[in-house]
mmCIF file of C-alpha atoms and ligand atoms in Angstrom:
data_model
loop_
_atom_site.group_PDB
_atom_site.id
_atom_site.type_symbol
_atom_site.label_atom_id
_atom_site.label_comp_id
_atom_site.label_asym_id
_atom_site.label_seq_id
_atom_site.Cartn_x
_atom_site.Cartn_y
_atom_site.Cartn_z
ATOM 1 C CA MET A 1 -25.108 -68.653 59.736
ATOM 2 C CA THR A 2 -22.878 -68.967 62.845
ATOM 3 C CA LEU A 3 -19.492 -70.218 61.896
ATOM 4 C CA ARG A 4 -17.297 -69.532 64.812
ATOM 5 C CA LEU A 5 -13.656 -70.863 64.692
ATOM 6 C CA ASP A 6 -13.956 -71.909 68.422
ATOM 7 C CA ASP A 7 -17.074 -73.770 68.047
ATOM 8 C CA SER A 8 -16.330 -77.413 68.400
ATOM 9 C CA SER A 9 -19.654 -78.626 67.248
ATOM 10 C CA ILE A 10 -18.856 -77.729 63.738
ATOM 11 C CA THR A 11 -17.505 -80.377 61.298
ATOM 12 C CA VAL A 12 -16.132 -79.299 57.745
ATOM 13 C CA ALA A 13 -16.151 -81.923 55.040
ATOM 14 C CA ILE A 14 -13.051 -81.346 52.827
ATOM 15 C CA VAL A 15 -13.442 -83.327 49.622
ATOM 16 C CA GLY A 16 -10.064 -83.916 48.017
ATOM 17 C CA CYS A 17 -8.480 -83.693 51.716
ATOM 18 C CA GLY A 18 -5.489 -85.927 50.763
ATOM 19 C CA GLY A 19 -4.435 -83.571 47.891
ATOM 20 C CA PHE A 20 -2.152 -80.615 47.747
ATOM 21 C CA ILE A 21 -4.389 -77.778 48.864
ATOM 22 C CA GLY A 22 -6.580 -80.231 50.991
ATOM 23 C CA SER A 23 -3.587 -81.368 53.082
ATOM 24 C CA HIS A 24 -2.559 -77.724 53.873
ATOM 25 C CA LEU A 25 -6.229 -76.795 54.606
ATOM 26 C CA LEU A 26 -6.672 -79.717 56.912
ATOM 27 C CA ASP A 27 -3.400 -78.616 58.930
ATOM 28 C CA ALA A 28 -4.673 -75.129 59.079
ATOM 29 C CA VAL A 29 -8.183 -76.144 60.243
ATOM 30 C CA LEU A 30 -6.760 -78.413 63.083
ATOM 31 C CA GLU A 31 -4.234 -75.492 64.158
ATOM 32 C CA ARG A 32 -6.730 -72.526 63.863
ATOM 33 C CA THR A 33 -9.953 -73.875 64.915
ATOM 34 C CA ARG A 34 -11.790 -76.226 67.200
ATOM 35 C CA TRP A 35 -13.672 -77.911 64.334
ATOM 36 C CA ARG A 36 -13.773 -81.493 63.440
ATOM 37 C CA VAL A 37 -12.838 -82.617 59.849
ATOM 38 C CA PHE A 38 -14.577 -85.268 57.663
ATOM 39 C CA GLY A 39 -11.883 -85.844 54.914
ATOM 40 C CA VAL A 40 -12.634 -87.706 51.701
ATOM 41 C CA ASP A 41 -10.208 -88.722 49.141
ATOM 42 C CA LEU A 42 -8.951 -91.626 47.036
ATOM 43 C CA ASP A 43 -5.544 -91.592 48.834
ATOM 44 C CA PHE A 44 -4.189 -90.157 52.048
ATOM 45 C CA TYR A 45 -0.410 -90.587 51.645
ATOM 46 C CA ARG A 46 0.216 -87.067 52.235
ATOM 47 C CA LEU A 47 -1.681 -87.222 55.709
ATOM 48 C CA GLN A 48 0.348 -89.784 57.444
ATOM 49 C CA HIS A 49 0.843 -87.544 60.434
ATOM 50 C CA ARG A 50 -2.986 -86.706 60.719
ATOM 51 C CA LEU A 51 -4.541 -90.291 60.173
ATOM 52 C CA ASN A 52 -5.154 -90.818 63.939
ATOM 53 C CA HIS A 53 -5.967 -87.298 64.917
ATOM 54 C CA GLU A 54 -8.965 -87.335 67.369
ATOM 55 C CA ARG A 55 -10.768 -84.574 65.505
ATOM 56 C CA CYS A 56 -10.462 -86.143 62.081
ATOM 57 C CA GLU A 57 -12.484 -88.877 60.256
ATOM 58 C CA PHE A 58 -11.268 -90.088 56.749
ATOM 59 C CA LEU A 59 -13.312 -91.957 54.075
ATOM 60 C CA CYS A 60 -11.619 -93.351 51.019
ATOM 61 C CA ALA A 61 -14.067 -92.721 48.291
ATOM 62 C CA ASP A 62 -15.064 -90.364 45.390
ATOM 63 C CA LEU A 63 -17.962 -88.353 44.341
ATOM 64 C CA ALA A 64 -18.997 -90.912 41.877
ATOM 65 C CA ASP A 65 -20.832 -92.722 44.650
ATOM 66 C CA PRO A 66 -24.255 -90.997 45.546
ATOM 67 C CA ALA A 67 -24.223 -92.302 49.160
ATOM 68 C CA VAL A 68 -20.986 -90.666 49.618
ATOM 69 C CA VAL A 69 -22.338 -87.399 48.192
ATOM 70 C CA GLU A 70 -25.235 -87.401 50.521
ATOM 71 C CA ARG A 71 -23.145 -88.113 53.616
ATOM 72 C CA ILE A 72 -20.831 -85.265 52.738
ATOM 73 C CA ALA A 73 -23.724 -82.752 52.423
ATOM 74 C CA GLN A 74 -24.880 -83.641 55.987
ATOM 75 C CA PHE A 75 -22.061 -81.303 57.259
ATOM 76 C CA PRO A 76 -22.763 -77.507 57.588
ATOM 77 C CA LEU A 77 -19.603 -76.637 55.517
ATOM 78 C CA VAL A 78 -18.477 -78.510 52.403
ATOM 79 C CA VAL A 79 -15.125 -77.476 50.690
ATOM 80 C CA ASN A 80 -14.721 -79.360 47.422
ATOM 81 C CA LEU A 81 -11.155 -79.533 46.009
ATOM 82 C CA ALA A 82 -11.724 -82.882 44.309
ATOM 83 C CA ALA A 83 -10.755 -82.682 40.621
ATOM 84 C CA ILE A 84 -8.642 -83.982 37.784
ATOM 85 C CA CYS A 85 -6.516 -80.642 37.219
ATOM 86 C CA THR A 86 -3.425 -81.789 35.484
ATOM 87 C CA PRO A 87 -3.098 -80.246 31.871
ATOM 88 C CA SER A 88 -1.434 -83.374 30.474
ATOM 89 C CA ARG A 89 -4.614 -85.295 31.121
ATOM 90 C CA TYR A 90 -7.000 -82.928 29.418
ATOM 91 C CA MET A 91 -6.286 -84.384 26.081
ATOM 92 C CA GLY A 92 -6.299 -88.205 26.377
ATOM 93 C CA GLU A 93 -8.782 -88.412 29.343
ATOM 94 C CA ALA A 94 -11.405 -85.800 28.485
ATOM 95 C CA CYS A 95 -14.335 -87.833 29.596
ATOM 96 C CA GLU A 96 -12.914 -88.527 33.030
ATOM 97 C CA VAL A 97 -11.830 -84.840 33.235
ATOM 98 C CA ILE A 98 -15.485 -83.732 32.501
ATOM 99 C CA ARG A 99 -16.906 -86.318 35.011
ATOM 100 C CA SER A 100 -14.742 -85.289 37.784
ATOM 101 C CA ASN A 101 -15.071 -81.447 36.993
ATOM 102 C CA TYR A 102 -18.636 -81.296 36.053
ATOM 103 C CA ASP A 103 -20.808 -84.390 36.872
ATOM 104 C CA HIS A 104 -19.420 -84.946 40.371
ATOM 105 C CA PRO A 105 -19.542 -81.248 41.714
ATOM 106 C CA ALA A 106 -23.099 -80.976 40.094
ATOM 107 C CA ALA A 107 -24.280 -83.941 42.188
ATOM 108 C CA LEU A 108 -22.519 -82.602 45.351
ATOM 109 C CA ALA A 109 -24.205 -79.074 44.668
ATOM 110 C CA GLU A 110 -27.649 -80.624 44.361
ATOM 111 C CA ALA A 111 -27.125 -82.491 47.744
ATOM 112 C CA CYS A 112 -25.954 -79.419 49.473
ATOM 113 C CA ALA A 113 -28.938 -77.413 48.114
ATOM 114 C CA ARG A 114 -31.220 -79.973 49.621
ATOM 115 C CA SER A 115 -29.423 -80.182 53.056
ATOM 116 C CA GLY A 116 -28.633 -76.410 53.362
ATOM 117 C CA ALA A 117 -24.850 -76.972 53.509
ATOM 118 C CA TRP A 118 -22.520 -74.227 52.451
ATOM 119 C CA LEU A 119 -20.664 -75.372 49.453
ATOM 120 C CA VAL A 120 -17.169 -73.678 48.905
ATOM 121 C CA HIS A 121 -16.394 -74.994 45.334
ATOM 122 C CA PHE A 122 -12.856 -74.806 43.956
ATOM 123 C CA SER A 123 -12.966 -73.775 40.140
ATOM 124 C CA THR A 124 -9.988 -72.797 38.258
ATOM 125 C CA SER A 125 -8.512 -69.544 36.615
ATOM 126 C CA GLU A 126 -8.497 -71.721 33.343
ATOM 127 C CA ILE A 127 -12.289 -70.819 33.013
ATOM 128 C CA TYR A 128 -10.941 -67.355 31.633
ATOM 129 C CA GLY A 129 -10.117 -69.401 28.564
ATOM 130 C CA ARG A 130 -7.333 -68.906 25.978
ATOM 131 C CA THR A 131 -6.000 -65.532 27.222
ATOM 132 C CA ALA A 132 -3.818 -63.421 24.825
ATOM 133 C CA PRO A 133 -0.183 -62.441 25.788
ATOM 134 C CA ASP A 134 -1.353 -58.711 26.338
ATOM 135 C CA SER A 135 -4.744 -59.570 28.005
ATOM 136 C CA GLY A 136 -5.321 -57.399 31.102
ATOM 137 C CA GLU A 137 -6.545 -58.298 34.581
ATOM 138 C CA LEU A 138 -9.152 -61.213 34.687
ATOM 139 C CA ILE A 139 -12.262 -59.883 36.567
ATOM 140 C CA GLU A 140 -14.449 -62.331 38.160
ATOM 141 C CA ASP A 141 -17.944 -61.012 37.017
ATOM 142 C CA GLU A 142 -16.894 -59.170 33.903
ATOM 143 C CA THR A 143 -14.194 -60.723 31.747
ATOM 144 C CA PRO A 144 -15.348 -62.202 28.597
ATOM 145 C CA VAL A 145 -14.381 -65.807 27.955
ATOM 146 C CA VAL A 146 -12.814 -67.064 24.534
ATOM 147 C CA PHE A 147 -11.625 -70.691 24.381
ATOM 148 C CA GLY A 148 -9.204 -71.869 21.666
ATOM 149 C CA PRO A 149 -10.283 -74.021 18.667
ATOM 150 C CA VAL A 150 -13.480 -75.761 19.390
ATOM 151 C CA ALA A 151 -11.804 -79.043 18.735
ATOM 152 C CA ALA A 152 -8.746 -78.494 21.043
ATOM 153 C CA SER A 153 -9.340 -80.982 23.835
ATOM 154 C CA ARG A 154 -7.052 -78.796 26.196
ATOM 155 C CA TRP A 155 -10.421 -77.169 26.924
ATOM 156 C CA SER A 156 -12.280 -80.122 28.162
ATOM 157 C CA TYR A 157 -11.261 -79.109 31.714
ATOM 158 C CA ALA A 158 -12.138 -75.342 31.503
ATOM 159 C CA THR A 159 -15.496 -75.942 29.918
ATOM 160 C CA ALA A 160 -16.403 -78.536 32.531
ATOM 161 C CA LYS A 161 -15.327 -76.203 35.312
ATOM 162 C CA LEU A 162 -17.307 -73.263 33.650
ATOM 163 C CA LEU A 163 -20.452 -75.281 33.301
ATOM 164 C CA ALA A 164 -20.183 -76.521 37.022
ATOM 165 C CA GLU A 165 -19.829 -72.743 38.042
ATOM 166 C CA ARG A 166 -22.914 -72.018 35.935
ATOM 167 C CA PHE A 167 -24.902 -74.851 37.475
ATOM 168 C CA ILE A 168 -23.828 -73.892 41.064
ATOM 169 C CA ALA A 169 -24.802 -70.340 40.518
ATOM 170 C CA GLY A 170 -28.179 -71.320 39.027
ATOM 171 C CA LEU A 171 -29.253 -73.923 41.573
ATOM 172 C CA PRO A 172 -32.159 -72.574 43.682
ATOM 173 C CA GLY A 173 -31.454 -72.583 47.292
ATOM 174 C CA LEU A 174 -27.888 -73.343 47.279
ATOM 175 C CA LYS A 175 -25.539 -71.447 49.590
ATOM 176 C CA TRP A 176 -22.282 -71.235 47.622
ATOM 177 C CA THR A 177 -19.060 -69.641 47.067
ATOM 178 C CA VAL A 178 -16.730 -70.295 43.997
ATOM 179 C CA VAL A 179 -12.875 -70.083 44.404
ATOM 180 C CA ARG A 180 -10.627 -69.587 41.077
ATOM 181 C CA PRO A 181 -7.107 -70.596 41.918
ATOM 182 C CA PHE A 182 -4.259 -68.884 40.071
ATOM 183 C CA ASN A 183 -1.398 -71.339 40.087
ATOM 184 C CA PHE A 184 -0.832 -72.257 43.613
ATOM 185 C CA VAL A 185 2.505 -73.682 44.542
ATOM 186 C CA GLY A 186 3.919 -75.030 47.579
ATOM 187 C CA PRO A 187 5.215 -78.231 49.338
ATOM 188 C CA TYR A 188 3.116 -81.369 48.243
ATOM 189 C CA MET A 189 2.305 -80.012 44.955
ATOM 190 C CA ASP A 190 1.537 -82.763 42.387
ATOM 191 C CA PHE A 191 4.050 -85.577 42.126
ATOM 192 C CA MET A 192 7.304 -86.938 40.918
ATOM 193 C CA PRO A 193 6.800 -88.929 37.924
ATOM 194 C CA GLY A 194 7.698 -92.577 38.385
ATOM 195 C CA VAL A 195 7.766 -92.177 42.197
ATOM 196 C CA ASP A 196 4.335 -91.178 43.231
ATOM 197 C CA GLY A 197 2.501 -90.580 40.178
ATOM 198 C CA GLU A 198 2.734 -91.059 36.299
ATOM 199 C CA GLY A 199 2.650 -88.590 33.478
ATOM 200 C CA ILE A 200 3.441 -84.880 33.280
ATOM 201 C CA PRO A 201 2.711 -82.913 36.404
ATOM 202 C CA ARG A 202 2.300 -79.169 36.542
ATOM 203 C CA VAL A 203 5.158 -76.989 35.918
ATOM 204 C CA LEU A 204 6.477 -76.489 39.457
ATOM 205 C CA ALA A 205 6.643 -80.254 40.096
ATOM 206 C CA ASN A 206 7.939 -80.956 36.610
ATOM 207 C CA PHE A 207 10.819 -78.328 36.840
ATOM 208 C CA SER A 208 11.657 -79.519 40.352
ATOM 209 C CA THR A 209 11.840 -83.226 39.061
ATOM 210 C CA ALA A 210 14.160 -82.379 36.264
ATOM 211 C CA LEU A 211 16.511 -80.439 38.516
ATOM 212 C CA LEU A 212 16.664 -83.261 40.976
ATOM 213 C CA ARG A 213 17.445 -85.706 38.157
ATOM 214 C CA GLY A 214 19.902 -83.479 36.333
ATOM 215 C CA GLU A 215 17.736 -83.255 33.333
ATOM 216 C CA PRO A 216 17.110 -80.128 31.062
ATOM 217 C CA LEU A 217 13.901 -78.167 32.093
ATOM 218 C CA LYS A 218 11.513 -78.392 29.056
ATOM 219 C CA LEU A 219 10.116 -74.937 27.887
ATOM 220 C CA VAL A 220 6.761 -75.536 26.131
ATOM 221 C CA ASN A 221 6.605 -73.374 23.044
ATOM 222 C CA GLY A 222 9.573 -71.382 24.159
ATOM 223 C CA GLY A 223 8.088 -70.703 27.761
ATOM 224 C CA LYS A 224 6.633 -67.603 26.748
ATOM 225 C CA ALA A 225 3.191 -68.111 28.758
ATOM 226 C CA LYS A 226 2.747 -66.021 31.838
ATOM 227 C CA ARG A 227 1.511 -67.226 35.148
ATOM 228 C CA CYS A 228 0.964 -65.464 38.473
ATOM 229 C CA PHE A 229 2.240 -68.087 41.086
ATOM 230 C CA THR A 230 0.582 -68.025 44.406
ATOM 231 C CA SER A 231 1.629 -69.451 47.719
ATOM 232 C CA VAL A 232 -0.668 -72.304 48.857
ATOM 233 C CA HIS A 233 -0.275 -70.701 52.308
ATOM 234 C CA ASP A 234 -1.959 -67.546 50.952
ATOM 235 C CA ALA A 235 -4.687 -69.687 49.490
ATOM 236 C CA VAL A 236 -5.332 -71.065 53.016
ATOM 237 C CA ASP A 237 -5.455 -67.591 54.520
ATOM 238 C CA PHE A 238 -7.989 -66.610 52.002
ATOM 239 C CA LEU A 239 -10.321 -69.552 52.883
ATOM 240 C CA PHE A 240 -9.949 -68.362 56.609
ATOM 241 C CA ALA A 241 -10.896 -64.798 55.561
ATOM 242 C CA LEU A 242 -13.963 -66.376 53.866
ATOM 243 C CA PHE A 243 -14.845 -68.521 56.986
ATOM 244 C CA ASN A 244 -14.355 -65.319 59.158
ATOM 245 C CA ALA A 245 -16.562 -63.264 56.966
ATOM 246 C CA ALA A 246 -19.292 -65.905 56.840
ATOM 247 C CA GLY A 247 -19.341 -65.964 60.679
ATOM 248 C CA GLN A 248 -20.403 -62.282 60.554
ATOM 249 C CA ASP A 249 -22.892 -62.952 57.771
ATOM 250 C CA ALA A 250 -26.504 -63.600 58.366
ATOM 251 C CA GLY A 251 -26.931 -65.896 55.260
ATOM 252 C CA PRO A 252 -28.672 -65.745 51.946
ATOM 253 C CA GLY A 253 -31.365 -63.355 51.521
ATOM 254 C CA THR A 254 -30.079 -60.891 53.954
ATOM 255 C CA ALA A 255 -28.562 -57.589 53.324
ATOM 256 C CA SER A 256 -24.951 -58.832 54.149
ATOM 257 C CA THR A 257 -24.746 -61.765 51.715
ATOM 258 C CA ALA A 258 -22.885 -59.724 49.109
ATOM 259 C CA GLY A 259 -19.686 -60.354 51.005
ATOM 260 C CA VAL A 260 -19.407 -64.264 50.992
ATOM 261 C CA PHE A 261 -22.354 -66.058 49.448
ATOM 262 C CA SER A 262 -23.129 -66.294 45.717
ATOM 263 C CA GLN A 263 -19.812 -65.073 44.820
ATOM 264 C CA ALA A 264 -16.786 -66.162 42.747
ATOM 265 C CA PHE A 265 -13.273 -64.904 43.873
ATOM 266 C CA ASN A 266 -10.017 -65.007 42.107
ATOM 267 C CA VAL A 267 -7.211 -66.167 44.488
ATOM 268 C CA GLY A 268 -3.795 -65.287 43.061
ATOM 269 C CA ASN A 269 -0.889 -63.115 43.504
ATOM 270 C CA PRO A 270 -0.450 -60.231 40.757
ATOM 271 C CA ASP A 271 2.913 -59.454 42.119
ATOM 272 C CA ASN A 272 4.334 -62.756 41.395
ATOM 273 C CA GLU A 273 3.982 -62.908 37.544
ATOM 274 C CA LEU A 274 6.683 -64.584 35.540
ATOM 275 C CA THR A 275 7.138 -66.060 32.114
ATOM 276 C CA VAL A 276 7.745 -69.819 32.338
ATOM 277 C CA ALA A 277 11.215 -69.259 30.858
ATOM 278 C CA GLU A 278 11.780 -66.685 33.778
ATOM 279 C CA LEU A 279 10.476 -69.429 36.208
ATOM 280 C CA ALA A 280 12.942 -71.852 34.887
ATOM 281 C CA ALA A 281 15.819 -69.451 35.386
ATOM 282 C CA LYS A 282 14.689 -68.566 38.933
ATOM 283 C CA MET A 283 14.277 -72.248 39.885
ATOM 284 C CA ARG A 284 17.665 -73.056 38.324
ATOM 285 C CA GLN A 285 19.304 -70.385 40.418
ATOM 286 C CA ILE A 286 17.566 -71.470 43.698
ATOM 287 C CA TYR A 287 18.272 -75.064 43.040
ATOM 288 C CA ALA A 288 22.118 -74.249 42.678
ATOM 289 C CA GLU A 289 22.028 -72.243 45.832
ATOM 290 C CA ILE A 290 20.227 -75.136 47.835
ATOM 291 C CA ARG A 291 22.738 -77.615 46.335
ATOM 292 C CA GLY A 292 25.843 -75.392 46.724
ATOM 293 C CA VAL A 293 26.811 -75.674 43.045
ATOM 294 C CA ASP A 294 27.359 -73.224 40.102
ATOM 295 C CA VAL A 295 24.200 -72.699 38.124
ATOM 296 C CA ALA A 296 26.325 -73.151 35.112
ATOM 297 C CA THR A 297 26.800 -76.829 35.836
ATOM 298 C CA LEU A 298 23.044 -77.443 35.477
ATOM 299 C CA PRO A 299 21.772 -78.465 31.975
ATOM 300 C CA GLU A 300 20.308 -75.683 29.916
ATOM 301 C CA PRO A 301 16.483 -75.506 29.427
ATOM 302 C CA GLN A 302 15.202 -76.941 26.135
ATOM 303 C CA ASN A 303 12.421 -75.737 23.926
ATOM 304 C CA VAL A 304 9.700 -78.181 22.978
ATOM 305 C CA PRO A 305 6.515 -77.900 20.959
ATOM 306 C CA GLY A 306 3.354 -78.093 23.035
ATOM 307 C CA GLU A 307 1.646 -80.898 20.777
ATOM 308 C CA VAL A 308 4.924 -82.945 20.908
ATOM 309 C CA TYR A 309 5.205 -82.597 24.751
ATOM 310 C CA TYR A 310 1.575 -83.103 25.694
ATOM 311 C CA GLY A 311 -0.058 -84.489 22.697
ATOM 312 C CA ALA A 312 -2.485 -83.490 19.867
ATOM 313 C CA GLY A 313 -5.023 -81.014 21.024
ATOM 314 C CA TYR A 314 -2.838 -79.094 23.423
ATOM 315 C CA ASP A 315 -3.325 -75.300 23.428
ATOM 316 C CA ASP A 316 -2.324 -72.657 26.209
ATOM 317 C CA SER A 317 -3.390 -69.555 28.027
ATOM 318 C CA MET A 318 -0.700 -66.965 27.413
ATOM 319 C CA ARG A 319 -1.296 -64.639 30.439
ATOM 320 C CA ARG A 320 -3.235 -65.168 33.706
ATOM 321 C CA MET A 321 -3.228 -61.949 35.550
ATOM 322 C CA PRO A 322 -5.938 -61.948 38.322
ATOM 323 C CA SER A 323 -7.887 -58.946 39.515
ATOM 324 C CA VAL A 324 -7.867 -59.225 43.207
ATOM 325 C CA GLU A 325 -10.068 -56.087 43.927
ATOM 326 C CA LYS A 326 -13.113 -58.112 44.974
ATOM 327 C CA ALA A 327 -11.297 -60.203 47.577
ATOM 328 C CA GLU A 328 -9.729 -57.186 48.877
ATOM 329 C CA ARG A 329 -12.997 -55.163 48.921
ATOM 330 C CA LEU A 330 -15.308 -57.845 50.290
ATOM 331 C CA LEU A 331 -12.998 -59.800 52.521
ATOM 332 C CA GLY A 332 -9.940 -57.623 53.194
ATOM 333 C CA PHE A 333 -7.681 -60.391 51.703
ATOM 334 C CA ARG A 334 -4.669 -59.944 49.535
ATOM 335 C CA ALA A 335 -2.018 -62.601 48.844
ATOM 336 C CA SER A 336 1.384 -61.378 50.102
ATOM 337 C CA THR A 337 4.084 -64.113 49.808
ATOM 338 C CA PRO A 338 6.843 -63.176 47.222
ATOM 339 C CA ILE A 339 7.791 -65.271 44.422
ATOM 340 C CA ASP A 340 11.245 -65.975 45.655
ATOM 341 C CA VAL A 341 9.861 -67.167 49.051
ATOM 342 C CA CYS A 342 7.281 -69.467 47.334
ATOM 343 C CA LEU A 343 9.937 -71.092 45.142
ATOM 344 C CA ARG A 344 12.529 -71.494 47.648
ATOM 345 C CA GLU A 345 10.154 -73.154 50.154
ATOM 346 C CA SER A 346 8.671 -75.462 47.467
ATOM 347 C CA LEU A 347 12.015 -76.458 45.943
ATOM 348 C CA ALA A 348 13.647 -77.046 49.387
ATOM 349 C CA TRP A 349 10.539 -79.208 50.245
ATOM 350 C CA PHE A 350 10.884 -81.126 46.930
ATOM 351 C CA VAL A 351 14.692 -81.764 47.361
ATOM 352 C CA ASN A 352 14.239 -82.948 50.940
ATOM 353 C CA HIS A 353 11.067 -85.147 50.354
ATOM 354 C CA TYR A 354 12.171 -86.953 47.067
ATOM 355 C CA SER A 355 15.931 -87.262 47.747
ATOM 356 C CA VAL A 356 15.373 -89.355 50.869
HETATM 357 N N1 UDP B 401 5.024 -75.719 31.051
HETATM 358 C C1 UDP B 401 6.250 -75.866 30.568
HETATM 359 N N2 UDP B 401 7.080 -77.010 30.812
HETATM 360 C C2 UDP B 401 6.628 -77.988 31.720
HETATM 361 C C3 UDP B 401 5.330 -77.969 32.212
HETATM 362 C C4 UDP B 401 4.507 -76.774 31.683
HETATM 363 O O1 UDP B 401 6.882 -74.923 29.813
HETATM 364 O O2 UDP B 401 7.472 -78.906 31.947
HETATM 365 C C5 UDP B 401 4.276 -74.533 30.655
HETATM 366 C C6 UDP B 401 2.814 -74.853 30.167
HETATM 367 O O3 UDP B 401 2.886 -75.152 28.739
HETATM 368 C C7 UDP B 401 2.143 -73.659 30.560
HETATM 369 C C8 UDP B 401 2.663 -73.231 31.909
HETATM 370 O O4 UDP B 401 4.044 -73.935 31.870
HETATM 371 O O5 UDP B 401 2.344 -72.596 29.478
HETATM 372 C C9 UDP B 401 1.916 -73.671 33.091
HETATM 373 O O6 UDP B 401 1.544 -75.130 32.844
HETATM 374 P P1 UDP B 401 0.964 -76.007 34.120
HETATM 375 O O7 UDP B 401 0.913 -77.363 33.522
HETATM 376 O O8 UDP B 401 1.716 -75.719 35.417
HETATM 377 O O9 UDP B 401 -0.580 -75.493 34.391
HETATM 378 P P2 UDP B 401 -1.376 -74.403 33.719
HETATM 379 O O10 UDP B 401 -1.196 -73.019 34.329
HETATM 380 O O11 UDP B 401 -1.349 -74.314 32.317
HETATM 381 O O12 UDP B 401 -2.786 -74.825 34.086
#
């Protein structure tokens, strides 16, 4: 496969182009390559500055439509970011969650297998299941999976994502790479409830919203769960490491395919691990600095039981520490943005964006 960044005949299809990661990827593709972009999403409000770009075409649609799936698969490179990936929806909307995270990607994978497109599919670090507080590094091809109680609907998302991964890996003739994100953060993440979305966004947007509204940050089950927060800019750099490596790679069935194709990669920053309570403390401090106020004037965080906050069937992973050895070994990639830089950028963006 020849995939040179300066090849203006290449079009990349970005499914979920209007979302958090998609909007950053779109900017990077336009800035770092000469490729064209075919962007698919249900809304494009994050992309106002790109809507008339001469190298972009946008389609307002989703993967439920087989004609849209066929059209996307005609491009040589397809990045699939489309998903319902907000934990607060995993309990009450399990069927929609499963459709968006299994049925739609499976249909897209089949179309790509027929057309020969390279599918870069975004999975999740949640496929590692209900990790314990002392669980070690999660290793792509080794770590055993244990989910929580079979009836806990929290796991509807993870089981659908895991099944999609198994389907993709098992599909004859498909050229694929799977990405497992570890809590990406940055500008444009999620939404502010009541302004550009409803319900409970993920923790970064939720804490940012509470700070802006002068409300207490809610620590679910005491905020003991740990996450490795990863800059979305590092995530985009990972994708370019992948694209560059694919440019060197001769394709499936050749000696060099071990580097890129038929591989799942963790994308996370092991240096940025915090408990949720520590995240709350850091965000309060950074917010106080941005606003020029004493942190003691901000409301204290409050504990809240998970099932009260999210609803029946909520469960949690207590630690998500990625092994990043594989990406370093095969792609020479390691995430490098420190946690304070990630949080300061994200919070400053949130304050600026939603205060206006
Ligand atoms: N969480 C919290 N308060 C919030 C939102 C989330 O304490 O307002 C916790 C949640 O229970 C989990 C962690 O923060 O332990 C990360 O949750 P998030 O929804 O960001 O996504 P996850 O990493 O679980 O997919």
